[in-house]
């Protein structure tokens, strides 16, 4: 019961902090600027913590019977699987280019800055949502990165690198919705 309540109280903080920390711990290498994770990763981590909390409460509610142990072990294995799946997702900006692995994918995609064909930055007012940065690569693959405060500090280095490669960033200002 104490473990379940502790997890319940710590889960919101862990879900907020763990995804970026784990992604940076696993994938950061020399020349990397930063590792980003998508919003869906936070949801998968939340599901993992919910499964762990459920496993702890099942043991308590069912009085540690054999059936409750089996259910708890199963829920813990599912939680570990969700944490593993979530840890695979990342987007890395580096000196060499952009490397990313979409959620629920086991294959990373890597592109050099020279392979960027088009770059579009859509600036959306904060009240109306998040700004986005779209990359179109030579093989017609599109990558959309959602901008946040953390990503905003990487906007000038991205623009400089793309300018060096001869790609002009198209900037679109989306008007404020009434």
JSON list of C-alpha atoms in Angstrom, two decimals:
[
{"chain": "A", "resi": 1, "resn": "UNK", "atom": "CA", "xyz": [0.00, 0.00, 0.00]},
{"chain": "A", "resi": 2, "resn": "UNK", "atom": "CA", "xyz": [2.81, 2.41, 0.90]},
{"chain": "A", "resi": 3, "resn": "UNK", "atom": "CA", "xyz": [4.56, 1.69, -2.41]},
{"chain": "A", "resi": 4, "resn": "UNK", "atom": "CA", "xyz": [1.34, 2.35, -4.34]},
{"chain": "A", "resi": 5, "resn": "UNK", "atom": "CA", "xyz": [0.68, 5.64, -2.56]},
{"chain": "A", "resi": 6, "resn": "UNK", "atom": "CA", "xyz": [4.32, 6.72, -2.99]},
{"chain": "A", "resi": 7, "resn": "UNK", "atom": "CA", "xyz": [4.18, 5.97, -6.70]},
{"chain": "A", "resi": 8, "resn": "UNK", "atom": "CA", "xyz": [0.87, 7.80, -6.96]},
{"chain": "A", "resi": 9, "resn": "UNK", "atom": "CA", "xyz": [2.39, 10.92, -5.38]},
{"chain": "A", "resi": 10, "resn": "UNK", "atom": "CA", "xyz": [5.69, 10.78, -7.31]},
{"chain": "A", "resi": 11, "resn": "UNK", "atom": "CA", "xyz": [4.31, 9.78, -10.73]},
{"chain": "A", "resi": 12, "resn": "UNK", "atom": "CA", "xyz": [3.35, 13.30, -11.92]},
{"chain": "A", "resi": 13, "resn": "UNK", "atom": "CA", "xyz": [6.87, 14.57, -11.25]},
{"chain": "A", "resi": 14, "resn": "UNK", "atom": "CA", "xyz": [8.52, 11.49, -12.72]},
{"chain": "A", "resi": 15, "resn": "UNK", "atom": "CA", "xyz": [6.36, 11.61, -15.87]},
{"chain": "A", "resi": 16, "resn": "UNK", "atom": "CA", "xyz": [7.32, 15.26, -16.34]},
{"chain": "A", "resi": 17, "resn": "UNK", "atom": "CA", "xyz": [11.07, 14.82, -15.74]},
{"chain": "A", "resi": 18, "resn": "UNK", "atom": "CA", "xyz": [12.01, 11.27, -16.76]},
{"chain": "A", "resi": 19, "resn": "UNK", "atom": "CA", "xyz": [11.40, 11.22, -20.54]},
{"chain": "A", "resi": 20, "resn": "UNK", "atom": "CA", "xyz": [13.91, 13.94, -21.45]},
{"chain": "A", "resi": 21, "resn": "UNK", "atom": "CA", "xyz": [16.40, 12.78, -18.82]},
{"chain": "A", "resi": 22, "resn": "UNK", "atom": "CA", "xyz": [16.32, 9.17, -20.05]},
{"chain": "A", "resi": 23, "resn": "UNK", "atom": "CA", "xyz": [16.49, 10.15, -23.72]},
{"chain": "A", "resi": 24, "resn": "UNK", "atom": "CA", "xyz": [19.48, 12.42, -23.08]},
{"chain": "A", "resi": 25, "resn": "UNK", "atom": "CA", "xyz": [21.17, 9.75, -20.98]},
{"chain": "A", "resi": 26, "resn": "UNK", "atom": "CA", "xyz": [20.78, 7.06, -23.65]},
{"chain": "A", "resi": 27, "resn": "UNK", "atom": "CA", "xyz": [21.23, 8.92, -26.95]},
{"chain": "A", "resi": 28, "resn": "UNK", "atom": "CA", "xyz": [23.40, 11.97, -26.19]},
{"chain": "A", "resi": 29, "resn": "UNK", "atom": "CA", "xyz": [26.79, 11.77, -27.89]},
{"chain": "A", "resi": 30, "resn": "UNK", "atom": "CA", "xyz": [29.61, 14.10, -28.82]},
{"chain": "A", "resi": 31, "resn": "UNK", "atom": "CA", "xyz": [28.40, 16.84, -31.16]},
{"chain": "A", "resi": 32, "resn": "UNK", "atom": "CA", "xyz": [24.77, 16.58, -30.05]},
{"chain": "A", "resi": 33, "resn": "UNK", "atom": "CA", "xyz": [22.94, 19.81, -29.33]},
{"chain": "A", "resi": 34, "resn": "UNK", "atom": "CA", "xyz": [20.02, 18.31, -27.47]},
{"chain": "A", "resi": 35, "resn": "UNK", "atom": "CA", "xyz": [17.66, 15.35, -27.47]},
{"chain": "A", "resi": 36, "resn": "UNK", "atom": "CA", "xyz": [13.91, 16.04, -27.66]},
{"chain": "A", "resi": 37, "resn": "UNK", "atom": "CA", "xyz": [11.00, 13.68, -27.04]},
{"chain": "A", "resi": 38, "resn": "UNK", "atom": "CA", "xyz": [7.50, 14.00, -28.48]},
{"chain": "A", "resi": 39, "resn": "UNK", "atom": "CA", "xyz": [4.37, 14.60, -26.43]},
{"chain": "A", "resi": 40, "resn": "UNK", "atom": "CA", "xyz": [3.22, 11.00, -26.96]},
{"chain": "A", "resi": 41, "resn": "UNK", "atom": "CA", "xyz": [6.18, 9.73, -24.94]},
{"chain": "A", "resi": 42, "resn": "UNK", "atom": "CA", "xyz": [4.84, 11.45, -21.83]},
{"chain": "A", "resi": 43, "resn": "UNK", "atom": "CA", "xyz": [1.55, 9.61, -22.31]},
{"chain": "A", "resi": 44, "resn": "UNK", "atom": "CA", "xyz": [3.31, 6.24, -22.61]},
{"chain": "A", "resi": 45, "resn": "UNK", "atom": "CA", "xyz": [5.30, 6.96, -19.42]},
{"chain": "A", "resi": 46, "resn": "UNK", "atom": "CA", "xyz": [2.05, 7.92, -17.66]},
{"chain": "A", "resi": 47, "resn": "UNK", "atom": "CA", "xyz": [0.52, 4.60, -18.73]},
{"chain": "A", "resi": 48, "resn": "UNK", "atom": "CA", "xyz": [3.60, 2.79, -17.39]},
{"chain": "A", "resi": 49, "resn": "UNK", "atom": "CA", "xyz": [3.30, 4.49, -14.02]},
{"chain": "A", "resi": 50, "resn": "UNK", "atom": "CA", "xyz": [-0.44, 3.78, -13.92]},
{"chain": "A", "resi": 51, "resn": "UNK", "atom": "CA", "xyz": [0.32, 0.09, -14.47]},
{"chain": "A", "resi": 52, "resn": "UNK", "atom": "CA", "xyz": [2.91, 0.11, -11.65]},
{"chain": "A", "resi": 53, "resn": "UNK", "atom": "CA", "xyz": [0.47, 1.82, -9.30]},
{"chain": "A", "resi": 54, "resn": "UNK", "atom": "CA", "xyz": [-2.23, -0.70, -10.24]},
{"chain": "A", "resi": 55, "resn": "UNK", "atom": "CA", "xyz": [0.21, -3.56, -9.57]},
{"chain": "A", "resi": 56, "resn": "UNK", "atom": "CA", "xyz": [0.91, -2.25, -6.06]},
{"chain": "A", "resi": 57, "resn": "UNK", "atom": "CA", "xyz": [-2.78, -1.76, -5.25]},
{"chain": "A", "resi": 58, "resn": "UNK", "atom": "CA", "xyz": [-3.76, -5.18, -6.61]},
{"chain": "A", "resi": 59, "resn": "UNK", "atom": "CA", "xyz": [-1.39, -6.78, -4.10]},
{"chain": "A", "resi": 60, "resn": "UNK", "atom": "CA", "xyz": [-2.94, -4.80, -1.27]},
{"chain": "A", "resi": 61, "resn": "UNK", "atom": "CA", "xyz": [-6.59, -5.21, -2.27]},
{"chain": "A", "resi": 62, "resn": "UNK", "atom": "CA", "xyz": [-6.36, -8.96, -2.93]},
{"chain": "A", "resi": 63, "resn": "UNK", "atom": "CA", "xyz": [-4.41, -9.65, 0.30]},
{"chain": "A", "resi": 64, "resn": "UNK", "atom": "CA", "xyz": [-1.24, -10.88, -1.44]},
{"chain": "A", "resi": 65, "resn": "UNK", "atom": "CA", "xyz": [-2.88, -14.05, -2.73]},
{"chain": "A", "resi": 66, "resn": "UNK", "atom": "CA", "xyz": [-1.30, -16.16, -5.47]},
{"chain": "A", "resi": 67, "resn": "UNK", "atom": "CA", "xyz": [-3.68, -14.68, -8.03]},
{"chain": "A", "resi": 68, "resn": "UNK", "atom": "CA", "xyz": [-2.79, -11.11, -6.99]},
{"chain": "A", "resi": 69, "resn": "UNK", "atom": "CA", "xyz": [0.94, -11.91, -7.31]},
{"chain": "A", "resi": 70, "resn": "UNK", "atom": "CA", "xyz": [0.43, -13.18, -10.85]},
{"chain": "A", "resi": 71, "resn": "UNK", "atom": "CA", "xyz": [-1.64, -10.13, -11.80]},
{"chain": "A", "resi": 72, "resn": "UNK", "atom": "CA", "xyz": [0.90, -7.76, -10.23]},
{"chain": "A", "resi": 73, "resn": "UNK", "atom": "CA", "xyz": [3.82, -9.40, -11.99]},
{"chain": "A", "resi": 74, "resn": "UNK", "atom": "CA", "xyz": [1.91, -9.16, -15.29]},
{"chain": "A", "resi": 75, "resn": "UNK", "atom": "CA", "xyz": [1.13, -5.47, -14.71]},
{"chain": "A", "resi": 76, "resn": "UNK", "atom": "CA", "xyz": [4.77, -4.80, -13.80]},
{"chain": "A", "resi": 77, "resn": "UNK", "atom": "CA", "xyz": [5.97, -6.52, -16.98]},
{"chain": "A", "resi": 78, "resn": "UNK", "atom": "CA", "xyz": [3.52, -4.41, -19.03]},
{"chain": "A", "resi": 79, "resn": "UNK", "atom": "CA", "xyz": [4.80, -1.27, -17.26]},
{"chain": "A", "resi": 80, "resn": "UNK", "atom": "CA", "xyz": [8.40, -2.20, -18.06]},
{"chain": "A", "resi": 81, "resn": "UNK", "atom": "CA", "xyz": [7.42, -2.80, -21.69]},
{"chain": "A", "resi": 82, "resn": "UNK", "atom": "CA", "xyz": [5.77, 0.62, -21.90]},
{"chain": "A", "resi": 83, "resn": "UNK", "atom": "CA", "xyz": [8.86, 2.29, -20.38]},
{"chain": "A", "resi": 84, "resn": "UNK", "atom": "CA", "xyz": [11.07, 0.49, -22.91]},
{"chain": "A", "resi": 85, "resn": "UNK", "atom": "CA", "xyz": [8.87, 1.50, -25.85]},
{"chain": "A", "resi": 86, "resn": "UNK", "atom": "CA", "xyz": [8.78, 5.11, -24.64]},
{"chain": "A", "resi": 87, "resn": "UNK", "atom": "CA", "xyz": [12.57, 5.21, -24.24]},
{"chain": "A", "resi": 88, "resn": "UNK", "atom": "CA", "xyz": [13.03, 4.41, -27.93]},
{"chain": "A", "resi": 89, "resn": "UNK", "atom": "CA", "xyz": [11.49, 7.70, -29.11]},
{"chain": "A", "resi": 90, "resn": "UNK", "atom": "CA", "xyz": [13.75, 10.70, -29.59]},
{"chain": "A", "resi": 91, "resn": "UNK", "atom": "CA", "xyz": [14.76, 13.49, -31.93]},
{"chain": "A", "resi": 92, "resn": "UNK", "atom": "CA", "xyz": [18.39, 14.54, -31.84]},
{"chain": "A", "resi": 93, "resn": "UNK", "atom": "CA", "xyz": [19.80, 17.71, -33.34]},
{"chain": "A", "resi": 94, "resn": "UNK", "atom": "CA", "xyz": [23.56, 17.58, -33.78]},
{"chain": "A", "resi": 95, "resn": "UNK", "atom": "CA", "xyz": [26.46, 19.02, -35.74]},
{"chain": "A", "resi": 96, "resn": "UNK", "atom": "CA", "xyz": [25.98, 16.22, -38.29]},
{"chain": "A", "resi": 97, "resn": "UNK", "atom": "CA", "xyz": [22.22, 16.53, -38.82]},
{"chain": "A", "resi": 98, "resn": "UNK", "atom": "CA", "xyz": [18.92, 15.29, -37.49]},
{"chain": "A", "resi": 99, "resn": "UNK", "atom": "CA", "xyz": [18.35, 11.79, -36.14]},
{"chain": "A", "resi": 100, "resn": "UNK", "atom": "CA", "xyz": [14.96, 10.66, -34.93]},
{"chain": "A", "resi": 101, "resn": "UNK", "atom": "CA", "xyz": [12.99, 7.57, -34.07]},
{"chain": "A", "resi": 102, "resn": "UNK", "atom": "CA", "xyz": [9.20, 7.92, -34.10]},
{"chain": "A", "resi": 103, "resn": "UNK", "atom": "CA", "xyz": [7.09, 6.52, -31.28]},
{"chain": "A", "resi": 104, "resn": "UNK", "atom": "CA", "xyz": [6.40, 2.78, -31.72]},
{"chain": "A", "resi": 105, "resn": "UNK", "atom": "CA", "xyz": [9.19, 2.42, -34.27]},
{"chain": "A", "resi": 106, "resn": "UNK", "atom": "CA", "xyz": [12.35, 0.36, -33.91]},
{"chain": "A", "resi": 107, "resn": "UNK", "atom": "CA", "xyz": [14.27, 2.01, -36.76]},
{"chain": "A", "resi": 108, "resn": "UNK", "atom": "CA", "xyz": [15.97, 5.39, -36.36]},
{"chain": "A", "resi": 109, "resn": "UNK", "atom": "CA", "xyz": [16.08, 7.80, -39.29]},
{"chain": "A", "resi": 110, "resn": "UNK", "atom": "CA", "xyz": [19.14, 9.95, -39.79]},
{"chain": "A", "resi": 111, "resn": "UNK", "atom": "CA", "xyz": [19.58, 12.89, -42.16]},
{"chain": "A", "resi": 112, "resn": "UNK", "atom": "CA", "xyz": [22.50, 15.24, -42.61]},
{"chain": "A", "resi": 113, "resn": "UNK", "atom": "CA", "xyz": [21.88, 18.97, -42.77]},
{"chain": "A", "resi": 114, "resn": "UNK", "atom": "CA", "xyz": [22.72, 18.80, -46.48]},
{"chain": "A", "resi": 115, "resn": "UNK", "atom": "CA", "xyz": [19.74, 16.49, -47.07]},
{"chain": "A", "resi": 116, "resn": "UNK", "atom": "CA", "xyz": [17.23, 19.12, -45.92]},
{"chain": "A", "resi": 117, "resn": "UNK", "atom": "CA", "xyz": [15.36, 20.31, -48.98]},
{"chain": "A", "resi": 118, "resn": "UNK", "atom": "CA", "xyz": [12.92, 22.74, -47.32]},
{"chain": "A", "resi": 119, "resn": "UNK", "atom": "CA", "xyz": [12.49, 24.20, -43.86]},
{"chain": "A", "resi": 120, "resn": "UNK", "atom": "CA", "xyz": [9.33, 25.99, -42.72]},
{"chain": "A", "resi": 121, "resn": "UNK", "atom": "CA", "xyz": [8.87, 27.69, -39.37]},
{"chain": "A", "resi": 122, "resn": "UNK", "atom": "CA", "xyz": [5.24, 28.43, -38.40]},
{"chain": "A", "resi": 123, "resn": "UNK", "atom": "CA", "xyz": [5.03, 30.95, -35.58]},
{"chain": "A", "resi": 124, "resn": "UNK", "atom": "CA", "xyz": [1.72, 30.58, -33.77]},
{"chain": "A", "resi": 125, "resn": "UNK", "atom": "CA", "xyz": [0.67, 32.95, -30.95]},
{"chain": "A", "resi": 126, "resn": "UNK", "atom": "CA", "xyz": [1.01, 31.25, -27.55]},
{"chain": "A", "resi": 127, "resn": "UNK", "atom": "CA", "xyz": [-2.73, 31.52, -26.91]},
{"chain": "A", "resi": 128, "resn": "UNK", "atom": "CA", "xyz": [-3.55, 29.54, -30.05]},
{"chain": "A", "resi": 129, "resn": "UNK", "atom": "CA", "xyz": [-1.14, 26.63, -29.65]},
{"chain": "A", "resi": 130, "resn": "UNK", "atom": "CA", "xyz": [2.46, 25.74, -30.35]},
{"chain": "A", "resi": 131, "resn": "UNK", "atom": "CA", "xyz": [4.69, 26.87, -33.17]},
{"chain": "A", "resi": 132, "resn": "UNK", "atom": "CA", "xyz": [6.10, 24.20, -35.47]},
{"chain": "A", "resi": 133, "resn": "UNK", "atom": "CA", "xyz": [9.25, 23.65, -37.47]},
{"chain": "A", "resi": 134, "resn": "UNK", "atom": "CA", "xyz": [8.88, 21.43, -40.56]},
{"chain": "A", "resi": 135, "resn": "UNK", "atom": "CA", "xyz": [11.81, 19.78, -42.30]},
{"chain": "A", "resi": 136, "resn": "UNK", "atom": "CA", "xyz": [11.38, 18.23, -45.75]},
{"chain": "A", "resi": 137, "resn": "UNK", "atom": "CA", "xyz": [14.24, 15.96, -46.73]},
{"chain": "A", "resi": 138, "resn": "UNK", "atom": "CA", "xyz": [15.52, 14.90, -50.16]},
{"chain": "A", "resi": 139, "resn": "UNK", "atom": "CA", "xyz": [13.51, 11.64, -50.05]},
{"chain": "A", "resi": 140, "resn": "UNK", "atom": "CA", "xyz": [10.23, 13.58, -49.44]},
{"chain": "A", "resi": 141, "resn": "UNK", "atom": "CA", "xyz": [10.05, 12.60, -45.76]},
{"chain": "A", "resi": 142, "resn": "UNK", "atom": "CA", "xyz": [8.58, 15.33, -43.56]},
{"chain": "A", "resi": 143, "resn": "UNK", "atom": "CA", "xyz": [9.57, 15.84, -39.93]},
{"chain": "A", "resi": 144, "resn": "UNK", "atom": "CA", "xyz": [7.57, 18.26, -37.81]},
{"chain": "A", "resi": 145, "resn": "UNK", "atom": "CA", "xyz": [9.00, 19.45, -34.51]},
{"chain": "A", "resi": 146, "resn": "UNK", "atom": "CA", "xyz": [6.70, 21.19, -32.06]},
{"chain": "A", "resi": 147, "resn": "UNK", "atom": "CA", "xyz": [8.33, 24.28, -30.63]},
{"chain": "A", "resi": 148, "resn": "UNK", "atom": "CA", "xyz": [8.51, 24.96, -26.93]},
{"chain": "A", "resi": 149, "resn": "UNK", "atom": "CA", "xyz": [10.67, 27.23, -24.79]},
{"chain": "A", "resi": 150, "resn": "UNK", "atom": "CA", "xyz": [13.48, 24.70, -24.75]},
{"chain": "A", "resi": 151, "resn": "UNK", "atom": "CA", "xyz": [13.46, 24.30, -28.51]},
{"chain": "A", "resi": 152, "resn": "UNK", "atom": "CA", "xyz": [13.38, 28.07, -29.10]},
{"chain": "A", "resi": 153, "resn": "UNK", "atom": "CA", "xyz": [17.00, 28.44, -28.02]},
{"chain": "A", "resi": 154, "resn": "UNK", "atom": "CA", "xyz": [18.02, 26.05, -30.82]},
{"chain": "A", "resi": 155, "resn": "UNK", "atom": "CA", "xyz": [16.23, 28.04, -33.52]},
{"chain": "A", "resi": 156, "resn": "UNK", "atom": "CA", "xyz": [19.21, 30.34, -34.35]},
{"chain": "A", "resi": 157, "resn": "UNK", "atom": "CA", "xyz": [21.74, 27.46, -34.62]},
{"chain": "A", "resi": 158, "resn": "UNK", "atom": "CA", "xyz": [19.31, 25.52, -36.87]},
{"chain": "A", "resi": 159, "resn": "UNK", "atom": "CA", "xyz": [18.80, 28.57, -39.10]},
{"chain": "A", "resi": 160, "resn": "UNK", "atom": "CA", "xyz": [22.57, 29.18, -39.25]},
{"chain": "A", "resi": 161, "resn": "UNK", "atom": "CA", "xyz": [23.31, 25.57, -40.15]},
{"chain": "A", "resi": 162, "resn": "UNK", "atom": "CA", "xyz": [20.60, 25.48, -42.83]},
{"chain": "A", "resi": 163, "resn": "UNK", "atom": "CA", "xyz": [21.83, 28.81, -44.22]},
{"chain": "A", "resi": 164, "resn": "UNK", "atom": "CA", "xyz": [25.32, 27.33, -44.45]},
{"chain": "A", "resi": 165, "resn": "UNK", "atom": "CA", "xyz": [23.85, 24.43, -46.46]},
{"chain": "A", "resi": 166, "resn": "UNK", "atom": "CA", "xyz": [22.00, 26.84, -48.76]},
{"chain": "A", "resi": 167, "resn": "UNK", "atom": "CA", "xyz": [18.51, 26.21, -47.39]},
{"chain": "A", "resi": 168, "resn": "UNK", "atom": "CA", "xyz": [16.46, 29.26, -46.53]},
{"chain": "A", "resi": 169, "resn": "UNK", "atom": "CA", "xyz": [14.01, 28.89, -43.65]},
{"chain": "A", "resi": 170, "resn": "UNK", "atom": "CA", "xyz": [10.56, 30.03, -44.70]},
{"chain": "A", "resi": 171, "resn": "UNK", "atom": "CA", "xyz": [8.94, 31.84, -41.80]},
{"chain": "A", "resi": 172, "resn": "UNK", "atom": "CA", "xyz": [5.15, 31.95, -41.60]},
{"chain": "A", "resi": 173, "resn": "UNK", "atom": "CA", "xyz": [3.46, 34.12, -39.00]},
{"chain": "A", "resi": 174, "resn": "UNK", "atom": "CA", "xyz": [0.05, 32.70, -38.15]},
{"chain": "A", "resi": 175, "resn": "UNK", "atom": "CA", "xyz": [-2.32, 35.52, -37.09]},
{"chain": "A", "resi": 176, "resn": "UNK", "atom": "CA", "xyz": [-3.99, 35.54, -33.70]},
{"chain": "A", "resi": 177, "resn": "UNK", "atom": "CA", "xyz": [-7.38, 33.83, -33.73]},
{"chain": "A", "resi": 178, "resn": "UNK", "atom": "CA", "xyz": [-10.27, 36.02, -32.68]}
]
